[in-house]
XYZ file of C-alpha atoms in Angstrom:
666
model
C -108.558 123.675 125.404
C -109.252 125.984 122.277
C -106.926 128.766 123.617
C -104.062 126.201 124.458
C -104.311 125.230 120.666
C -103.938 128.632 120.044
C -100.874 128.888 122.273
C -99.301 125.961 121.143
C -99.187 127.543 117.545
C -97.770 130.753 118.561
C -94.898 128.532 120.095
C -94.616 127.152 116.938
C -94.479 130.399 114.888
C -92.129 131.910 117.499
C -89.768 128.961 117.005
C -90.123 129.985 113.301
C -92.320 126.738 111.853
C -95.661 127.395 110.177
C -97.498 124.009 110.612
C -99.932 124.686 107.386
C -102.411 121.614 108.353
C -103.979 122.567 111.760
C -107.194 119.911 111.909
C -109.044 118.245 114.473
C -106.842 115.337 114.029
C -103.870 116.695 114.568
C -104.758 118.079 118.092
C -104.477 115.588 120.779
C -105.908 116.450 123.957
C -104.398 114.308 126.953
C -104.973 114.802 131.086
C -102.579 116.139 133.267
C -103.171 116.243 136.838
C -106.629 115.143 136.221
C -107.093 118.436 133.786
C -107.477 118.222 130.067
C -104.364 119.459 127.935
C -104.183 119.966 124.227
C -101.265 119.320 122.257
C -100.881 120.227 118.347
C -99.319 117.082 116.648
C -98.019 116.060 113.169
C -95.719 119.010 111.734
C -95.370 116.699 108.468
C -95.627 119.403 106.122
C -94.650 122.347 108.254
C -92.312 125.059 106.887
C -89.787 127.466 108.450
C -91.303 130.905 107.973
C -87.909 132.573 106.098
C -87.848 129.512 103.681
C -89.117 129.499 100.016
C -91.611 127.063 99.233
C -89.933 125.539 96.473
C -93.024 123.275 95.666
C -95.177 126.506 96.128
C -96.932 125.777 98.846
C -100.106 123.913 97.934
C -98.974 121.235 95.309
C -96.604 119.345 93.134
C -96.150 119.492 89.443
C -98.596 116.429 89.940
C -101.264 118.659 91.316
C -101.336 117.117 95.014
C -102.622 119.215 97.694
C -100.506 119.893 100.466
C -102.891 120.281 103.558
C -106.357 119.527 104.161
C -108.845 121.766 102.182
C -111.404 122.241 104.614
C -108.829 123.551 106.869
C -106.838 125.461 104.310
C -106.355 129.150 103.988
C -107.136 131.326 100.422
C -103.570 131.988 100.163
C -102.290 128.079 100.359
C -104.918 127.166 97.920
C -104.224 129.592 95.615
C -100.101 128.532 95.530
C -98.736 132.134 96.880
C -95.059 131.509 97.524
C -95.330 133.601 100.535
C -97.694 131.944 102.677
C -97.018 133.111 105.979
C -98.163 132.255 109.909
C -101.396 134.155 109.346
C -102.594 130.830 107.367
C -102.429 129.100 110.284
C -104.622 131.590 111.951
C -107.039 130.922 108.971
C -106.866 127.294 109.881
C -107.385 128.147 113.675
C -110.690 130.176 113.082
C -111.695 127.251 111.063
C -111.323 124.772 114.236
C -113.140 127.119 116.109
C -116.093 127.250 113.646
C -116.403 123.667 113.638
C -116.356 123.626 117.607
C -119.195 126.166 117.596
C -121.262 124.927 114.958
C -120.607 120.938 114.185
C -119.082 121.772 110.613
C -116.479 123.147 108.740
C -116.975 127.196 106.901
C -116.679 125.512 103.601
C -119.153 122.182 103.357
C -116.779 118.932 103.328
C -118.906 117.082 100.501
C -118.997 119.876 98.312
C -115.011 120.482 98.411
C -113.976 116.839 98.324
C -116.460 116.196 94.892
C -115.320 119.434 93.516
C -112.945 119.396 90.739
C -109.129 120.374 91.455
C -109.609 123.870 90.243
C -113.018 124.265 91.427
C -112.083 123.078 94.834
C -109.280 125.944 94.999
C -111.622 128.447 93.521
C -114.036 127.763 96.521
C -111.406 127.756 98.941
C -110.139 131.158 97.901
C -113.929 132.645 96.791
C -116.746 131.560 98.779
C -117.621 133.205 101.986
C -118.811 131.069 104.695
C -122.201 131.685 106.317
C -121.584 133.380 110.255
C -121.463 130.509 113.050
C -124.795 131.659 114.180
C -126.640 131.701 110.988
C -125.314 128.104 110.360
C -126.669 126.940 113.713
C -130.159 129.069 113.007
C -130.694 126.337 110.026
C -132.778 123.473 110.729
C -130.933 121.062 109.648
C -127.628 122.600 111.562
C -125.902 119.622 113.490
C -124.759 119.224 117.275
C -121.704 121.671 118.096
C -118.606 119.663 118.983
C -118.384 122.239 122.161
C -122.115 121.874 123.251
C -122.761 118.750 124.619
C -126.146 119.751 126.068
C -129.258 119.429 124.569
C -130.158 123.100 123.860
C -132.361 123.859 120.895
C -130.278 125.217 118.035
C -132.314 128.954 118.326
C -130.769 129.068 121.880
C -127.185 128.306 120.942
C -127.333 130.592 117.914
C -128.411 133.615 120.223
C -125.519 132.649 122.332
C -122.706 132.437 119.600
C -124.221 135.592 117.677
C -122.111 138.744 118.265
C -119.036 138.146 120.233
C -118.120 134.616 118.768
C -119.522 135.314 115.461
C -117.302 138.425 115.068
C -113.957 136.477 116.536
C -114.648 133.460 114.117
C -115.364 135.584 110.898
C -112.123 137.724 111.461
C -110.153 134.801 111.773
C -111.026 133.275 108.654
C -111.457 136.623 106.624
C -110.311 135.790 102.995
C -107.918 138.667 103.141
C -105.148 137.813 105.379
C -104.082 141.616 106.506
C -107.700 141.427 108.023
C -107.180 138.428 110.353
C -105.707 138.469 113.480
C -101.942 138.945 112.715
C -100.740 135.892 115.450
C -102.150 133.215 117.071
C -102.079 134.712 120.395
C -104.298 137.512 119.181
C -106.741 135.299 118.435
C -106.586 133.827 121.592
C -106.860 136.887 123.863
C -110.002 137.928 121.754
C -111.522 134.688 122.982
C -110.360 135.413 126.885
C -112.045 138.956 126.555
C -115.117 137.500 125.175
C -115.295 135.066 128.101
C -114.301 137.957 130.601
C -117.577 140.208 129.141
C -114.692 142.819 127.732
C -115.270 144.004 124.672
C -113.430 142.362 121.945
C -111.021 143.283 118.938
C -113.029 141.642 116.467
C -116.450 143.764 117.176
C -117.170 146.960 114.935
C -115.492 149.536 117.143
C -119.016 151.356 117.549
C -120.103 153.407 120.558
C -123.342 151.357 120.538
C -121.410 148.003 120.939
C -119.189 149.293 123.365
C -122.249 150.461 125.401
C -124.016 147.156 125.290
C -120.807 145.660 126.688
C -120.620 147.902 129.337
C -124.551 147.314 130.481
C -124.153 143.515 130.451
C -121.506 144.149 133.229
C -123.471 146.663 135.174
C -127.311 145.654 134.752
C -128.406 147.608 137.910
C -126.882 150.824 137.599
C -127.762 151.164 133.704
C -131.310 150.111 134.215
C -131.638 152.936 137.157
C -130.408 155.574 134.598
C -132.334 154.709 131.913
C -135.497 155.159 133.899
C -134.503 158.609 134.949
C -133.467 159.676 131.311
C -136.764 158.148 129.908
C -138.738 160.302 132.670
C -136.817 163.763 131.536
C -137.427 162.971 127.888
C -140.813 162.471 128.231
C -141.231 165.764 129.937
C -139.045 167.857 127.547
C -140.971 165.824 124.720
C -144.636 166.839 125.915
C -143.688 170.732 126.496
C -142.144 171.061 122.675
C -144.822 169.605 121.068
C -147.019 172.887 120.962
C -143.712 174.468 119.855
C -143.100 171.928 116.905
C -146.925 172.396 115.447
C -146.632 176.382 115.181
C -143.122 176.155 113.845
C -144.345 173.031 111.117
C -147.200 175.150 109.555
C -144.861 178.344 109.058
C -142.043 175.719 107.478
C -144.845 174.428 105.068
C -145.810 177.847 103.413
C -142.250 178.877 102.934
C -141.593 175.216 101.498
C -144.050 175.668 99.157
C -142.986 179.079 97.883
C -139.413 177.761 97.864
C -140.698 174.975 95.315
C -142.235 176.801 93.047
C -139.207 178.910 92.634
C -137.163 176.043 91.909
C -139.526 174.317 89.663
C -139.031 177.666 87.308
C -135.370 177.547 87.860
C -135.263 173.836 86.991
C -136.952 174.234 83.908
C -134.824 177.118 82.504
C -131.675 175.252 83.416
C -132.473 171.693 82.137
C -130.926 172.362 78.624
C -127.771 173.916 79.818
C -127.307 170.580 81.806
C -128.174 168.282 79.238
C -125.293 169.980 76.959
C -123.020 170.385 80.101
C -124.055 166.318 81.095
C -123.007 165.718 77.182
C -119.726 167.132 76.886
C -118.663 166.049 80.005
C -119.392 162.067 79.270
C -117.611 162.651 76.327
C -114.619 163.924 77.594
C -114.538 161.254 80.394
C -114.410 158.816 78.034
C -111.653 160.583 76.209
C -109.426 160.613 79.150
C -110.210 156.942 79.956
C -109.078 156.074 76.582
C -106.024 157.998 76.970
C -105.354 156.474 80.366
C -105.959 152.699 78.908
C -103.506 153.817 76.379
C -100.912 155.175 78.427
C -101.112 151.688 80.457
C -100.537 149.734 77.093
C -97.605 151.891 76.338
C -96.010 150.964 79.717
C -96.849 146.909 79.267
C -95.414 147.790 75.430
C -98.950 146.445 73.999
C -99.130 147.886 71.236
C -102.424 146.355 69.958
C -104.172 147.844 72.661
C -102.484 151.186 72.867
C -103.528 151.773 68.788
C -107.103 150.721 69.681
C -107.607 152.894 72.502
C -105.870 155.773 70.136
C -108.411 155.139 67.421
C -111.337 155.317 69.849
C -110.961 159.208 70.728
C -112.679 161.235 68.843
C -110.449 163.597 66.324
C -111.905 166.867 67.649
C -110.822 166.212 71.182
C -107.372 164.838 70.189
C -104.685 166.892 72.037
C -100.897 166.778 72.377
C -101.278 163.623 75.106
C -102.801 161.855 71.977
C -100.131 163.127 69.702
C -97.571 161.702 72.075
C -98.768 158.438 72.558
C -99.423 157.904 68.954
C -95.982 158.757 68.164
C -94.631 156.432 71.112
C -96.806 153.595 69.250
C -94.586 153.296 66.464
C -90.745 153.846 67.239
C -89.455 152.302 63.706
C -87.858 154.523 61.033
C -89.149 152.399 58.129
C -92.135 150.192 57.437
C -92.355 148.176 54.383
C -95.926 147.141 54.035
C -96.747 144.167 52.642
C -100.297 143.274 51.516
C -100.395 140.030 52.783
C -101.323 139.493 56.745
C -98.097 137.817 57.835
C -94.053 138.576 57.135
C -92.624 135.266 57.918
C -88.859 136.088 57.015
C -86.565 138.809 55.949
C -83.088 139.924 55.524
C -80.963 142.621 54.492
C -77.919 142.849 52.151
C -75.013 143.673 53.704
C -74.426 146.933 51.977
C -78.044 147.808 53.152
C -79.426 148.717 49.824
C -81.614 145.622 49.355
C -84.362 144.058 51.549
C -85.851 140.813 50.607
C -88.664 139.038 52.346
C -91.183 136.390 52.071
C -95.258 136.041 53.443
C -97.979 134.139 53.783
C -99.417 135.184 50.295
C -96.483 133.131 48.944
C -94.453 135.552 47.485
C -90.927 136.692 47.678
C -90.474 140.569 47.673
C -87.481 142.515 46.944
C -87.402 146.291 48.375
C -85.306 149.500 48.466
C -85.391 150.224 52.102
C -84.154 153.635 51.657
C -87.505 154.504 49.469
C -89.783 151.963 50.404
C -90.462 151.095 46.957
C -91.034 147.164 46.181
C -88.868 146.384 43.318
C -90.013 142.937 42.421
C -92.489 140.275 43.555
C -91.720 136.728 42.602
C -94.003 133.602 43.041
C -93.372 129.933 42.074
C -95.639 126.945 41.886
C -95.976 126.600 45.725
C -95.449 129.321 48.061
C -92.040 131.299 49.442
C -92.935 130.910 53.150
C -89.439 130.407 54.894
C -85.907 130.963 54.151
C -84.718 134.162 52.375
C -81.050 134.980 51.593
C -78.639 137.138 49.810
C -75.450 136.485 48.018
C -72.040 138.219 49.783
C -71.963 141.233 47.174
C -75.920 141.311 47.003
C -76.413 140.221 43.598
C -78.166 137.509 43.897
C -80.638 136.266 46.126
C -82.924 133.018 47.092
C -85.855 132.011 48.702
C -87.056 128.482 49.449
C -90.898 127.237 48.695
C -92.902 124.798 50.634
C -92.405 121.974 48.293
C -88.823 122.047 49.078
C -87.292 123.833 45.832
C -84.685 126.686 46.340
C -85.185 129.551 43.498
C -82.315 132.067 42.826
C -83.336 135.475 41.134
C -80.878 138.142 39.749
C -81.062 141.280 41.936
C -79.732 143.759 39.585
C -81.406 142.394 36.296
C -84.241 141.453 38.678
C -84.511 137.915 36.594
C -84.915 134.400 37.763
C -80.995 132.401 37.633
C -82.344 128.810 38.048
C -83.996 126.299 40.523
C -82.717 124.113 43.125
C -84.754 120.695 42.781
C -83.877 117.743 45.066
C -84.793 118.307 48.746
C -88.257 116.465 49.127
C -89.181 118.362 52.485
C -88.921 122.081 53.631
C -85.937 123.654 53.632
C -84.964 124.960 56.907
C -81.553 126.679 55.785
C -79.988 127.806 52.714
C -77.162 130.365 52.196
C -74.666 131.075 49.744
C -71.170 129.644 50.012
C -70.033 132.641 47.454
C -71.161 134.036 44.479
C -71.335 130.163 42.655
C -72.361 128.105 45.315
C -75.150 127.520 47.812
C -75.519 125.268 50.575
C -78.993 123.672 51.979
C -80.686 122.001 54.657
C -84.163 119.875 54.871
C -86.305 118.356 57.004
C -85.431 115.327 54.788
C -82.443 115.044 56.828
C -79.885 116.014 54.241
C -77.353 119.127 53.568
C -76.602 119.761 49.806
C -74.252 121.928 48.026
C -75.507 123.543 45.179
C -74.069 125.265 41.524
C -76.053 128.329 41.836
C -75.541 129.143 38.054
C -77.598 126.017 36.706
C -78.685 124.372 39.724
C -76.729 121.107 39.821
C -76.412 119.433 43.334
C -72.287 119.189 44.028
C -72.414 117.038 47.217
C -74.617 116.041 50.165
C -74.650 115.044 53.533
C -77.214 113.511 56.162
C -78.242 113.143 59.069
C -80.829 109.954 60.748
C -83.164 112.562 61.597
C -84.734 115.894 59.980
C -82.054 118.858 60.073
C -84.197 121.711 62.132
C -81.452 124.858 61.886
C -78.142 125.127 60.420
C -75.062 127.863 59.959
C -72.533 128.835 57.674
C -69.055 129.639 58.786
C -68.098 131.479 55.172
C -64.175 132.022 55.877
C -63.914 128.076 56.582
C -66.561 127.071 54.428
C -68.263 124.787 57.380
C -71.501 124.323 58.064
C -73.167 123.424 61.296
C -76.198 121.724 61.376
C -78.682 120.753 63.946
C -80.980 117.479 63.945
C -83.618 115.745 65.587
C -81.276 112.788 65.830
C -79.670 114.629 68.921
C -76.320 115.533 67.113
C -74.832 118.397 65.301
C -72.608 117.837 62.350
C -69.818 120.139 61.216
C -69.244 119.831 57.490
C -66.551 121.344 55.251
C -68.924 122.014 52.074
C -65.986 122.495 49.759
C -64.276 118.879 50.504
C -65.600 115.230 50.583
C -64.246 115.141 54.125
C -66.382 112.963 56.668
C -68.116 115.596 59.238
C -67.304 116.015 62.942
C -69.979 114.603 64.994
C -70.961 116.319 68.315
C -72.714 113.987 71.008
C -74.180 114.764 74.271
C -77.644 116.156 74.052
C -80.394 113.907 75.032
C -83.345 115.332 72.900
C -83.436 117.415 69.412
C -81.315 119.975 69.008
C -82.857 122.970 67.321
C -80.322 125.406 66.804
C -76.614 125.703 66.244
C -74.228 128.816 65.445
C -70.768 129.269 65.020
C -68.301 131.734 66.804
C -67.067 134.342 64.503
C -63.620 132.938 64.769
C -64.707 129.748 63.607
C -63.343 127.338 66.291
C -66.569 126.933 68.742
C -70.364 126.487 67.783
C -73.375 126.374 70.803
C -76.101 124.343 70.191
C -79.718 124.492 72.121
C -81.474 121.401 72.350
C -84.954 120.377 73.725
C -82.995 118.603 76.419
C -83.207 122.013 78.304
C -79.119 122.525 77.922
C -77.360 125.265 75.592
C -73.875 123.920 74.938
C -70.569 125.156 73.363
C -68.383 122.930 71.722
C -64.635 122.865 70.439
C -65.088 122.339 66.782
C -61.949 120.995 65.784
C -62.379 117.777 68.322
C -65.774 117.751 68.793
C -65.503 118.138 73.136
C -68.042 119.858 74.705
C -66.527 122.975 76.887
C -69.410 124.262 78.725
C -73.293 124.320 79.181
C -76.141 125.825 81.135
C -79.516 124.305 81.942
C -82.645 126.225 81.118
C -86.359 126.443 82.714
C -88.126 124.935 79.843
C -86.846 123.435 76.364
C -83.746 125.363 75.220
C -84.714 127.026 71.566
C -81.695 129.457 70.769
C -78.416 130.328 71.645
C -76.031 132.705 69.903
C -72.159 133.776 70.476
C -71.241 137.529 71.750
C -68.676 138.772 68.504
C -65.679 138.407 70.729
C -66.880 134.889 71.580
C -66.529 135.207 75.567
C -70.506 135.241 76.184
C -73.609 133.697 75.118
C -77.171 134.439 74.822
C -79.622 131.803 74.797
C -83.052 131.310 75.503
C -85.820 128.958 76.403
C -89.818 127.987 76.413
C -90.301 129.359 79.409
C -88.555 131.745 81.794
C -86.289 134.676 80.436
C -83.338 134.912 78.060
C -79.778 134.489 80.016
C -76.348 135.709 79.385
C -73.672 133.235 80.356
C -69.887 132.894 80.199
C -69.051 130.535 77.078
C -65.942 129.375 78.843
C -67.385 128.197 82.368
C -70.905 127.930 81.503
C -72.164 130.328 84.789
C -74.849 132.696 84.174
C -73.650 136.529 84.223
C -77.224 137.711 84.354
C -81.313 137.115 83.291
C -82.794 139.852 80.563
C -86.328 139.677 82.567
C -88.912 141.931 81.044
C -90.584 140.663 78.240
C -94.065 139.400 79.267
C -94.368 136.355 77.039
C -91.928 133.378 75.655
C -88.781 134.755 74.140
C -87.831 133.202 70.922
C -84.780 134.640 69.847
C -81.620 136.851 70.652
C -78.324 138.349 69.294
C -75.218 140.545 70.299
C -74.547 143.687 68.258
C -71.585 143.555 66.298
C -69.648 146.067 69.370
C -70.829 143.638 71.976
C -72.243 146.558 73.273
C -75.896 145.959 73.199
C -78.350 142.644 73.210
C -81.236 142.192 71.578
C -84.295 139.891 71.856
C -87.589 139.143 70.423
C -90.504 137.792 72.210
C -94.389 136.582 71.884
C -95.649 139.808 73.889
C -95.166 141.366 70.115
C -91.820 143.132 70.896
C -88.056 143.410 70.419
C -86.115 145.091 73.325
C -82.625 145.905 73.550
C -80.367 145.177 76.662
C -77.052 146.719 78.209
C -74.787 143.916 77.539
C -72.675 145.156 80.375
C -75.221 145.155 83.084
C -78.270 143.213 81.681
C -80.573 146.355 81.987
C -83.291 147.332 79.674
C -82.072 149.736 76.969
C -84.929 150.316 74.970
C -88.040 148.616 73.586
C -88.826 148.819 69.898
C -92.625 149.257 69.640
C -94.650 149.058 66.108
C -95.909 145.312 65.691
C -98.728 144.258 66.738
C -98.091 140.320 66.352
C -94.901 138.093 67.146
C -92.051 139.347 65.405
C -90.836 136.138 63.596
C -87.278 137.847 62.719
C -85.226 140.338 64.374
C -81.457 141.137 64.017
C -79.061 143.959 63.659
C -78.215 145.016 60.260
C -74.679 144.360 58.862
C -73.834 148.242 59.451
C -74.765 147.846 63.390
C -76.735 151.275 63.108
C -80.120 149.632 62.757
C -82.538 146.392 63.707
C -84.075 144.593 60.982
C -87.551 142.849 62.104
C -90.641 141.236 60.306
C -93.876 140.198 61.748
C -97.710 141.237 61.298
C -97.657 142.992 57.814
C -94.717 144.596 57.888
C -90.819 144.671 57.482
C -89.650 147.464 59.636
C -86.101 148.868 60.424
C -84.966 150.785 63.925
C -82.538 153.298 64.587
C -80.443 151.647 67.864
C -80.993 154.258 70.386
C -77.671 156.331 71.595
C -78.705 156.464 74.995
C -81.110 154.310 77.202
C -84.864 154.723 77.100
C -86.710 156.583 79.986
C -90.336 157.325 80.074
C -91.576 160.926 79.601
C -94.879 160.960 81.026
C -95.102 160.303 84.498
């Protein structure tokens, strides 16, 4: 009957179907012409062998198992997307195990009482005892295949050997070591019944001789008797010779031991020195290999730690190469504080402004790395920073909602913008004399940059998360928790244009270069392009997670956007059609942008790297390594020749490679 079940499953596999729930309850035994006949039923969770498991085979997002845990293969329990016919072979092996022993390989009560993740771990990792071992246990149940009253020890002896090997091969955790087809399992069972060597048995000479002896008992017994007689005769005549030889060898061995002890004493010190040197060399090589592995995965933190562990006297060219590769930035402006959270470079590239978690705003000369000024206020500067168009003024937002303005030439305070009652989420110069800002207090305000007077304001029904100013048209786009985007002319009293359509908070907004469109990103998992004149939605794309950013290319034809899960996407701004995915980061992508010439795309992620991509193909161009923590800002500089970033305790400037980066060490 079991072989009939195997052949039925093999037939289903040949038709391109994997059952995925083979168990006693799904095997129906009927009689045909007075003989029992087995049928496999209930293909309710079967799948086609060529189809992908969109539900990830075992469970939905609500963690409901598909299949019966006691008969489920490790790869099915592990959620492998490539479950194949060998999963059914495992279930058939479990069925045979239960037929022989009366119980499943893994205890049903233990599985059913375990937590969800523990149940999956047991299926994947716990090795069951062999059937004969299970039957030898005093409390062993009565096998389903043995209705007689044989004692358990006799049953165990009958199962031990072929049946043990067949069952354990069928339920091997490694599917590559199982029978590759259900028919192969059935064939091995038939070999056992016919007294032939089974495939599952170790391919040893002893095993094959034993199988031969069982089939030819009389002939083997006679040959063994003759062989024993010959051996006894040879042994008897050899004993005298052996005794004499042993005596001579003993004397020679004594002399050899004395000589060896003398040499060993003389070599002990040299051996100890060599062992110590070898151990130090092995440790150095291990650190170099680990550092190179970290470089391949762009894990700068581990790379630097492994290089630091190498003794200075051991460091060779390979150490110097890896050390140089650990930081590819041109300039690193190091702050005394732990984390730099925001930075910006002036249009002419002569000044860099940053704020960090020590609460200060710092002005730098990037060419020399010299700190020009460090400003502080009653509360900490830990967010928005910006330069005026000509770079003569700078601003920074404080935690209390105030915005401070400084003269970057005379290095003095100009004014403080007081009015916001919550954290400022955006601030920018409209021109040298006016500043626009937004806040979590749901307002957007226009200020006089000379004396700090509020000139105009507008508001949302919820906090404003992000904003973007189109300088040429003096229009401000604001994204809010109230699920809308407002387009506001900051120089007039006109009512804002309101973009409605998102079904969750809008967290990012950006203008196209020509000011005719805006692109938004929302926690409703969509990024959308809008007509800025009439407020109509023009296109959209849906992400795997909550959308967090979206930026136009310089020519406005494409958009790069990202979400809380999945890679960044590049898509057509007019149709919403996805062009390609930027796959390479090992953690969440949190920002992106096109270069001014639309030749490259920049992305930053929580894997501590900034990556450059070929904007035409989506191929990775270069990985900018150096930060040991998440880069909070990454932008192309106004001159288009560099990238500016900040994270950990540094602001960094990187030269853009003119050709695609390749590995040097194989």
